[in-house]
Short mmCIF file of C-alpha atoms and ligand atoms in Angstrom, two decimals:
data_model
loop_
_atom_site.label_atom_id
_atom_site.label_comp_id
_atom_site.label_asym_id
_atom_site.label_seq_id
_atom_site.Cartn_x
_atom_site.Cartn_y
_atom_site.Cartn_z
CA MET A 1 -17.85 -15.54 -15.05
CA ASP A 2 -17.32 -12.65 -12.67
CA LEU A 3 -13.92 -12.01 -11.14
CA ALA A 4 -14.82 -13.31 -7.67
CA SER A 5 -16.05 -16.66 -8.98
CA ARG A 6 -12.96 -16.91 -11.17
CA THR A 7 -10.49 -16.16 -8.39
CA ARG A 8 -12.03 -17.23 -5.08
CA ALA A 9 -10.73 -20.80 -5.25
CA ASP A 10 -7.20 -19.43 -5.68
CA PHE A 11 -7.20 -18.26 -2.05
CA PRO A 12 -6.88 -21.31 0.23
CA ILE A 13 -7.48 -19.27 3.38
CA LEU A 14 -11.03 -18.46 2.28
CA SER A 15 -12.18 -22.06 2.33
CA GLN A 16 -12.20 -22.22 6.13
CA LYS A 17 -15.02 -21.48 8.53
CA VAL A 18 -14.48 -19.28 11.54
CA GLY A 19 -16.16 -19.14 14.95
CA LEU A 20 -16.02 -21.01 18.22
CA ASP A 21 -17.40 -24.28 16.96
CA ARG A 22 -16.15 -24.19 13.41
CA LYS A 23 -17.22 -27.68 12.35
CA VAL A 24 -20.87 -27.30 13.29
CA ASN A 25 -21.72 -23.62 13.58
CA GLY A 26 -18.75 -22.05 11.85
CA LYS A 27 -19.37 -19.02 9.69
CA ARG A 28 -18.16 -18.49 6.16
CA LEU A 29 -15.02 -16.32 6.26
CA VAL A 30 -15.87 -12.94 4.76
CA TYR A 31 -12.55 -11.17 4.40
CA LEU A 32 -13.06 -7.43 4.00
CA ASP A 33 -9.68 -6.24 5.27
CA SER A 34 -7.48 -6.29 2.18
CA ALA A 35 -6.50 -2.63 2.67
CA ALA A 36 -4.73 -3.73 5.89
CA THR A 37 -3.15 -6.84 4.41
CA GLY A 38 -4.09 -8.85 1.37
CA GLN A 39 -4.73 -12.59 1.20
CA LYS A 40 -2.34 -14.64 -0.90
CA PRO A 41 -3.35 -16.76 -3.89
CA ARG A 42 -1.97 -20.32 -4.12
CA GLN A 43 0.24 -19.16 -7.02
CA VAL A 44 2.15 -16.89 -4.62
CA ILE A 45 2.29 -19.48 -1.83
CA SER A 46 3.57 -22.10 -4.30
CA ALA A 47 6.20 -19.78 -5.78
CA ILE A 48 7.67 -19.22 -2.31
CA ASP A 49 7.41 -22.92 -1.46
CA GLU A 50 9.05 -23.90 -4.76
CA PHE A 51 11.83 -21.38 -4.26
CA TYR A 52 12.73 -22.78 -0.84
CA ARG A 53 12.41 -26.40 -2.03
CA HIS A 54 14.46 -26.06 -5.21
CA ASP A 55 16.34 -22.79 -5.70
CA ASN A 56 17.31 -21.32 -2.33
CA ALA A 57 20.96 -20.16 -2.27
CA PRO A 58 22.83 -16.88 -1.75
CA ILE A 59 22.26 -14.36 -4.54
CA HIS A 60 24.77 -12.21 -6.44
CA ARG A 61 27.84 -14.05 -5.17
CA SER A 62 28.39 -17.75 -5.80
CA THR A 63 28.84 -19.35 -9.20
CA TYR A 64 27.26 -22.77 -8.71
CA GLU A 65 24.00 -23.63 -10.46
CA LEU A 66 21.74 -23.21 -7.46
CA ALA A 67 23.09 -19.74 -6.76
CA GLU A 68 22.56 -18.77 -10.37
CA ARG A 69 18.97 -19.97 -10.21
CA SER A 70 18.38 -18.09 -6.99
CA THR A 71 19.86 -14.88 -8.42
CA ASN A 72 17.81 -15.28 -11.58
CA ALA A 73 14.63 -15.81 -9.56
CA PHE A 74 15.30 -12.64 -7.54
CA GLU A 75 16.36 -10.42 -10.43
CA GLY A 76 13.73 -11.96 -12.69
CA ALA A 77 11.06 -10.93 -10.17
CA ARG A 78 12.46 -7.40 -10.19
CA GLU A 79 12.32 -7.30 -14.00
CA ARG A 80 8.65 -8.35 -14.06
CA ILE A 81 7.73 -5.95 -11.26
CA ALA A 82 9.53 -3.10 -13.04
CA ALA A 83 7.77 -3.88 -16.32
CA PHE A 84 4.37 -4.02 -14.56
CA MET A 85 4.98 -0.58 -13.06
CA ASN A 86 6.51 0.82 -16.26
CA ALA A 87 9.76 1.50 -14.43
CA THR A 88 13.27 0.21 -15.19
CA VAL A 89 15.13 -2.40 -13.14
CA GLN A 90 17.63 0.27 -12.07
CA THR A 91 14.80 2.37 -10.65
CA THR A 92 13.02 -0.53 -8.89
CA ILE A 93 14.52 -0.90 -5.42
CA PHE A 94 13.42 -3.57 -2.99
CA THR A 95 12.73 -2.44 0.55
CA ARG A 96 11.04 -4.15 3.50
CA ASN A 97 7.73 -2.31 2.95
CA ALA A 98 6.36 1.10 1.97
CA THR A 99 7.33 2.53 5.35
CA GLU A 100 10.97 1.64 4.82
CA ALA A 101 10.87 3.06 1.28
CA ILE A 102 9.61 6.43 2.58
CA ASN A 103 12.22 6.44 5.33
CA LEU A 104 14.90 5.69 2.75
CA VAL A 105 13.89 8.79 0.77
CA ALA A 106 13.61 10.92 3.91
CA TYR A 107 17.16 9.96 4.92
CA ALA A 108 19.05 9.57 1.65
CA TRP A 109 17.34 12.38 -0.29
CA GLY A 110 15.90 14.49 2.53
CA ARG A 111 19.06 14.94 4.65
CA LYS A 112 20.86 16.20 1.54
CA ASN A 113 18.20 18.43 0.04
CA VAL A 114 16.04 19.83 2.85
CA GLY A 115 17.23 22.53 5.23
CA PRO A 116 16.15 25.42 7.47
CA GLY A 117 13.34 27.49 5.94
CA ASP A 118 12.30 24.71 3.57
CA LYS A 119 8.87 23.08 3.70
CA VAL A 120 7.70 19.51 3.35
CA LEU A 121 4.09 19.50 2.20
CA LEU A 122 1.79 16.60 3.16
CA THR A 123 -1.96 16.14 3.09
CA GLN A 124 -4.53 15.55 5.82
CA MET A 125 -5.25 12.10 4.42
CA GLU A 126 -1.76 10.61 4.89
CA HIS A 127 -0.95 7.36 6.67
CA HIS A 128 1.46 7.73 9.62
CA SER A 129 4.21 6.21 7.48
CA ASN A 130 3.93 9.21 5.15
CA ILE A 131 3.93 11.68 8.07
CA VAL A 132 6.38 10.58 10.76
CA PRO A 133 9.54 10.20 8.59
CA TRP A 134 8.99 13.78 7.32
CA GLN A 135 8.36 15.03 10.84
CA ILE A 136 11.69 13.54 11.96
CA LEU A 137 13.40 15.06 8.89
CA CYS A 138 11.96 18.51 9.70
CA GLN A 139 12.97 18.24 13.37
CA GLU A 140 16.53 17.39 12.38
CA THR A 141 16.96 19.93 9.59
CA GLY A 142 14.97 22.96 10.75
CA ALA A 143 12.47 22.61 7.91
CA THR A 144 8.72 22.83 8.59
CA LEU A 145 5.75 20.62 7.74
CA ASP A 146 2.80 22.14 5.95
CA ILE A 147 -0.47 20.29 5.42
CA VAL A 148 -2.95 20.43 2.51
CA GLU A 149 -6.52 20.20 3.77
CA ILE A 150 -9.31 17.96 2.56
CA THR A 151 -12.82 19.05 1.62
CA GLU A 152 -15.98 17.98 3.47
CA ASP A 153 -16.50 15.14 1.00
CA GLY A 154 -13.01 13.78 1.55
CA LEU A 155 -11.25 15.09 -1.57
CA LEU A 156 -7.97 16.94 -1.63
CA ASP A 157 -8.65 20.68 -1.39
CA GLU A 158 -7.06 21.85 -4.64
CA ALA A 159 -7.36 25.55 -3.77
CA ASP A 160 -5.49 24.92 -0.53
CA LEU A 161 -2.84 22.95 -2.41
CA ASP A 162 -2.40 25.81 -4.88
CA ALA A 163 -2.10 28.34 -2.05
CA LYS A 164 0.48 26.25 -0.20
CA LEU A 165 2.54 25.64 -3.30
CA THR A 166 2.38 29.31 -4.27
CA ALA A 167 3.54 30.36 -0.80
CA GLY A 168 6.93 28.94 -1.87
CA ASN A 169 9.85 26.99 -0.39
CA VAL A 170 8.13 23.62 -0.78
CA LYS A 171 10.98 21.15 -1.27
CA LEU A 172 8.90 17.99 -1.25
CA PHE A 173 5.22 17.16 -1.64
CA ALA A 174 4.24 13.71 -0.32
CA VAL A 175 0.78 12.41 -1.14
CA ALA A 176 -1.18 9.15 -1.10
CA HIS A 177 -2.35 7.83 -4.45
CA ILE A 178 -5.41 6.30 -2.72
CA SER A 179 -6.35 7.13 0.88
CA ASN A 180 -6.48 4.05 3.12
CA VAL A 181 -9.37 5.60 5.11
CA LEU A 182 -11.44 7.72 2.70
CA GLY A 183 -10.75 5.60 -0.36
CA THR A 184 -10.20 8.85 -2.30
CA ILE A 185 -8.28 8.35 -5.55
CA ASN A 186 -6.03 11.35 -6.06
CA ASP A 187 -5.27 12.48 -9.60
CA VAL A 188 -1.56 12.17 -8.97
CA ALA A 189 -0.43 12.97 -12.52
CA ALA A 190 -2.08 16.39 -12.21
CA LEU A 191 -0.74 16.87 -8.67
CA VAL A 192 2.78 16.01 -9.77
CA GLU A 193 2.56 18.55 -12.61
CA LYS A 194 1.41 21.28 -10.23
CA ALA A 195 4.05 20.52 -7.62
CA HIS A 196 6.81 20.36 -10.23
CA ALA A 197 5.70 23.73 -11.61
CA ALA A 198 6.17 25.11 -8.09
CA GLY A 199 9.67 23.61 -7.94
CA SER A 200 8.85 20.75 -5.58
CA VAL A 201 9.93 17.12 -5.71
CA VAL A 202 7.02 14.65 -5.33
CA LEU A 203 6.74 11.35 -3.48
CA VAL A 204 3.60 9.29 -4.07
CA ASP A 205 2.52 6.65 -1.56
CA GLY A 206 0.98 3.97 -3.77
CA SER A 207 0.40 1.38 -1.02
CA GLN A 208 -3.34 1.24 -1.66
CA ALA A 209 -3.17 1.96 -5.38
CA VAL A 210 -0.91 -0.78 -6.78
CA PRO A 211 -3.31 -3.61 -5.78
CA GLN A 212 -6.28 -1.74 -7.22
CA LEU A 213 -5.40 0.08 -10.41
CA LYS A 214 -2.91 0.27 -13.23
CA VAL A 215 0.00 2.46 -12.17
CA ASP A 216 2.40 3.77 -14.78
CA PHE A 217 5.40 5.15 -12.91
CA ASP A 218 6.99 6.69 -15.98
CA SER A 219 3.97 8.65 -17.14
CA LEU A 220 2.98 9.80 -13.63
CA ASP A 221 6.34 11.59 -13.62
CA ALA A 222 6.62 11.38 -9.80
CA ASP A 223 10.16 11.62 -8.46
CA PHE A 224 9.50 8.76 -6.03
CA TYR A 225 6.72 6.16 -5.92
CA VAL A 226 6.49 3.66 -3.03
CA TRP A 227 4.33 0.60 -2.39
CA THR A 228 4.17 -2.48 -0.24
CA GLY A 229 3.99 -6.15 -1.28
CA HIS A 230 1.65 -7.58 1.32
CA LYS A 231 -1.29 -5.43 0.20
CA ALA A 232 -0.72 -6.41 -3.45
CA TYR A 233 -1.36 -10.17 -3.11
CA GLY A 234 2.31 -10.66 -2.20
CA PRO A 235 4.10 -11.66 1.00
CA THR A 236 5.05 -9.47 3.95
CA GLY A 237 8.63 -8.24 4.27
CA ILE A 238 8.94 -6.78 0.77
CA GLY A 239 8.14 -3.32 -0.58
CA VAL A 240 9.29 -1.25 -3.52
CA LEU A 241 10.74 2.20 -4.08
CA HIS A 242 10.74 3.57 -7.61
CA GLY A 243 12.63 6.76 -8.20
CA LYS A 244 13.80 8.86 -11.12
CA ARG A 245 17.16 7.55 -12.15
CA GLU A 246 18.90 10.93 -12.16
CA THR A 247 17.60 11.64 -8.64
CA LEU A 248 18.58 8.21 -7.29
CA GLU A 249 22.06 8.65 -8.80
CA THR A 250 22.60 11.86 -6.78
CA MET A 251 21.62 10.17 -3.50
CA GLY A 252 24.11 8.49 -1.19
CA PRO A 253 23.24 5.14 0.34
CA TRP A 254 20.97 4.89 3.35
CA LEU A 255 22.08 1.63 4.96
CA GLY A 256 25.68 0.47 4.67
CA GLY A 257 26.87 -3.14 4.51
CA GLY A 258 27.22 -6.00 2.08
CA ASP A 259 25.89 -5.91 -1.48
CA MET A 260 25.61 -2.10 -1.66
CA ILE A 261 29.35 -1.58 -2.29
CA LYS A 262 31.82 -1.94 -5.13
CA VAL A 263 35.13 -1.60 -3.26
CA VAL A 264 35.66 -1.44 0.50
CA ASN A 265 38.83 -0.13 2.15
CA PHE A 266 39.21 0.76 5.79
CA ALA A 267 39.63 4.38 4.70
CA ASP A 268 36.64 4.56 2.37
CA SER A 269 34.31 2.61 0.08
CA THR A 270 32.60 3.03 -3.25
CA TRP A 271 28.97 2.29 -3.91
CA ASN A 272 27.33 -0.30 -6.09
CA ASP A 273 25.22 0.64 -9.12
CA LEU A 274 21.47 1.11 -8.98
CA PRO A 275 19.37 -0.53 -7.68
CA TRP A 276 21.77 -2.42 -5.34
CA LYS A 277 23.24 0.77 -3.86
CA PHE A 278 20.08 0.90 -1.74
CA GLU A 279 19.83 -2.82 -0.94
CA ALA A 280 22.33 -3.40 1.88
CA GLY A 281 22.61 -6.84 3.44
CA THR A 282 20.99 -10.13 2.47
CA SER A 283 17.85 -9.37 0.55
CA ALA A 284 14.39 -10.82 1.14
CA VAL A 285 14.84 -13.18 -1.80
CA ALA A 286 11.87 -15.53 -1.33
CA GLU A 287 9.66 -12.52 -0.64
CA ALA A 288 10.75 -10.88 -3.89
CA VAL A 289 10.02 -14.12 -5.72
CA GLY A 290 6.58 -14.18 -4.03
CA LEU A 291 5.94 -10.59 -5.07
CA GLY A 292 6.92 -11.43 -8.64
CA ALA A 293 4.32 -14.21 -8.56
CA ALA A 294 1.74 -11.78 -7.13
CA ILE A 295 2.35 -9.41 -10.04
CA ASP A 296 2.04 -12.32 -12.49
CA TYR A 297 -1.26 -13.16 -10.81
CA MET A 298 -2.59 -9.60 -11.15
CA ILE A 299 -1.55 -9.57 -14.80
CA GLU A 300 -3.26 -12.92 -15.38
CA ILE A 301 -6.60 -11.85 -13.89
CA GLY A 302 -6.24 -8.34 -15.32
CA ILE A 303 -5.58 -5.22 -13.26
CA ASP A 304 -8.35 -3.38 -15.12
CA ASN A 305 -10.74 -6.20 -14.19
CA ILE A 306 -9.74 -5.74 -10.52
CA THR A 307 -10.42 -1.98 -10.74
CA ALA A 308 -13.83 -2.49 -12.36
CA HIS A 309 -14.75 -5.29 -9.93
CA GLU A 310 -13.91 -3.27 -6.83
CA ARG A 311 -15.76 -0.26 -8.26
CA ALA A 312 -18.86 -2.43 -8.77
CA LEU A 313 -18.65 -3.73 -5.20
CA THR A 314 -18.28 -0.18 -3.88
CA GLU A 315 -21.30 0.92 -5.92
CA HIS A 316 -23.27 -1.98 -4.44
CA ALA A 317 -22.07 -1.33 -0.89
CA LEU A 318 -22.46 2.45 -0.53
CA PRO A 319 -26.29 2.61 -0.90
CA ARG A 320 -26.78 -0.58 1.14
CA LEU A 321 -24.73 0.87 4.01
CA ALA A 322 -26.53 4.21 3.73
CA GLU A 323 -29.86 2.41 4.33
CA ILE A 324 -28.76 1.27 7.80
CA PRO A 325 -29.98 3.71 10.48
CA GLY A 326 -27.07 5.48 12.18
CA VAL A 327 -24.41 4.53 9.62
CA THR A 328 -22.26 7.37 8.29
CA VAL A 329 -19.82 6.62 5.48
CA VAL A 330 -16.82 8.94 5.20
CA GLY A 331 -15.19 9.83 1.88
CA PRO A 332 -16.28 10.62 -1.66
CA PRO A 333 -18.83 8.92 -3.97
CA ALA A 334 -17.96 5.66 -5.76
CA GLU A 335 -16.64 7.38 -8.92
CA GLN A 336 -13.83 9.00 -6.95
CA ARG A 337 -12.89 6.17 -4.62
CA GLY A 338 -11.19 2.81 -4.66
CA GLY A 339 -12.44 -0.32 -2.88
CA VAL A 340 -12.23 1.11 0.64
CA ILE A 341 -15.23 2.15 2.77
CA SER A 342 -14.86 3.58 6.27
CA PHE A 343 -17.94 4.17 8.38
CA THR A 344 -19.21 4.92 11.85
CA LEU A 345 -22.40 3.73 13.53
CA ASP A 346 -24.23 5.95 16.02
CA GLY A 347 -24.28 4.44 19.50
CA MET A 348 -21.51 1.91 18.92
CA HIS A 349 -17.73 2.27 19.15
CA PRO A 350 -15.93 0.90 16.06
CA HIS A 351 -14.17 -1.68 18.23
CA ASP A 352 -17.55 -3.11 19.25
CA ILE A 353 -18.59 -3.10 15.59
CA GLY A 354 -15.42 -5.02 14.69
CA GLU A 355 -15.93 -7.54 17.47
CA LEU A 356 -19.60 -8.18 16.68
CA LEU A 357 -18.96 -8.40 12.92
CA GLY A 358 -16.12 -10.81 13.64
CA ARG A 359 -18.56 -13.12 15.41
CA GLU A 360 -20.46 -13.31 12.11
CA GLY A 361 -17.26 -14.20 10.24
CA VAL A 362 -16.98 -10.70 8.75
CA CYS A 363 -13.43 -9.31 9.05
CA VAL A 364 -13.19 -5.51 9.00
CA ARG A 365 -10.51 -3.22 10.36
CA THR A 366 -11.38 -0.88 13.21
CA GLY A 367 -9.42 1.94 14.81
CA HIS A 368 -7.56 4.99 13.55
CA HIS A 369 -6.04 3.12 10.57
CA CYS A 370 -2.65 4.74 11.25
CA ALA A 371 -4.18 8.08 10.31
CA GLN A 372 -4.75 9.87 13.63
CA PRO A 373 -4.56 13.40 12.17
CA LEU A 374 -7.25 12.43 9.64
CA MET A 375 -9.46 11.02 12.42
CA ARG A 376 -9.16 14.39 14.20
CA ARG A 377 -10.08 16.21 10.98
CA LEU A 378 -13.14 13.96 10.60
CA GLY A 379 -14.04 14.52 14.26
CA VAL A 380 -14.15 10.81 15.13
CA PRO A 381 -11.88 8.73 17.38
CA ALA A 382 -11.96 5.78 15.01
CA THR A 383 -13.93 4.17 12.19
CA ALA A 384 -14.75 0.68 10.97
CA ARG A 385 -13.41 -0.05 7.47
CA ALA A 386 -14.40 -2.60 4.86
CA SER A 387 -12.07 -3.06 1.90
CA PHE A 388 -12.25 -5.26 -1.16
CA ALA A 389 -10.12 -7.54 -3.30
CA CYS A 390 -10.67 -9.57 -6.47
CA PHE A 391 -12.24 -12.50 -4.54
CA ASN A 392 -14.99 -10.52 -2.80
CA ASP A 393 -18.50 -10.60 -4.18
CA THR A 394 -21.84 -8.96 -3.48
CA ASP A 395 -22.64 -11.79 -1.02
CA ASP A 396 -19.70 -10.55 1.07
CA VAL A 397 -21.11 -7.02 1.02
CA ASP A 398 -24.56 -8.35 1.94
CA ALA A 399 -22.99 -10.37 4.80
CA LEU A 400 -21.40 -7.13 6.03
CA VAL A 401 -24.76 -5.34 5.95
CA ASP A 402 -26.55 -8.24 7.70
CA ALA A 403 -23.84 -8.37 10.37
CA ILE A 404 -24.21 -4.63 11.05
CA HIS A 405 -27.98 -5.16 11.50
CA THR A 406 -27.26 -8.02 13.92
CA ALA A 407 -24.79 -5.83 15.84
CA ARG A 408 -27.43 -3.10 16.14
CA GLU A 409 -29.85 -5.66 17.59
CA VAL A 410 -27.25 -6.80 20.14
CA PHE A 411 -26.84 -3.17 21.22
CA GLU A 412 -30.64 -2.68 21.08
CA LEU A 413 -30.24 0.32 18.80
C1 PLP B 1 -1.73 4.46 2.45
C2 PLP B 1 -0.73 3.61 3.18
N1 PLP B 1 0.55 3.99 3.20
C3 PLP B 1 1.49 3.27 3.82
C4 PLP B 1 1.17 2.11 4.49
C5 PLP B 1 2.26 1.36 5.18
O1 PLP B 1 2.45 0.10 4.65
P1 PLP B 1 3.56 -0.84 5.31
O2 PLP B 1 3.17 -0.97 6.76
O3 PLP B 1 3.45 -2.13 4.60
O4 PLP B 1 4.85 -0.17 5.17
C6 PLP B 1 -0.15 1.69 4.52
C7 PLP B 1 -0.52 0.49 5.28
O5 PLP B 1 -1.53 0.44 5.96
C8 PLP B 1 -1.13 2.45 3.83
O6 PLP B 1 -2.41 2.07 3.81
#
């Protein structure tokens, strides 16, 4: 049985029809927006429900049974997440999302290690959350931003990267593992090696990668690796920062408050051990439990199966989209991309595409995808984007293609 038939029934949201008159004329929900936020399998929904029904209590403090269960559920989720990512529990820090994880590094590591004359190197394919925190850091410290270009087919320009690293003074290189617009899969292990050879620390934004392919934090050798729960079949409100232990140990805390301390005096305080030093305040406990269940789910269905399934859907979709007059797909061929396809259609603004596809029950993201500099590089104001998950099948891709044809008819193209 293929992965979509095996998993589709796990996603309660997909069983509904959408449209004005759902009971009679409703359309099958074709969810092609998992790169924006993923749908949640019943296993994740139940884990959160069960936690609140049976185990909810403050963590790390009280000694009664419920509190022990709650703490075990939270720390147990961390252990499974760490094992899945081949990281340790000490180097698996819960944040609110990937954005907060990057900001944490920009503040706690960046303010200490980046100064006037230094450079922070980014790429043209970064999401705003991997641009703006570095911009603020540079403005505050007198460092400068430098940007690695992309090639015409949407790959990282390796020659440009080499030149920018060789120019010197690069303190940090921040790069997406998979682009949320182009779908490009960057060979981050090789990039990390190059950047390290040039003396730079590396942060990898794995927001699009963790739901799609096996990530091994230890062997990638990145100094920091961030990702976000809601795109990885988990709930919103939880993300993860992995960092090298020796680097995390040198960093001071970012947020101060409860849980991140050992001893507090009015004169001074001492900090908790890793990972809690970076987890100030009451944690998102149910969300961590939900993310643990999401990781269990990905392990159960097989992360390699997800990769292969999304590759097959991409291989099916790219030629079908190319057949439609006026459609231009941005980004590399299927072998170099994940399950993300952005496209434009001559004569129609992406927002109109999104609206007309929505009427057919087909959910795609439209706009700049939080990557305005990349849109400028591509010479477009916006694109439409279809993205896949384990539950999508070729019928979903065909529904997308049919809906684009219908939209063209509405616009008399
Ligand atoms: C590549 C990439 N990085 C970072 C983010 C930010 O994720 P979050 O908003 O969950 O922090 C996204 C979300 O769209 C993304 O696609």
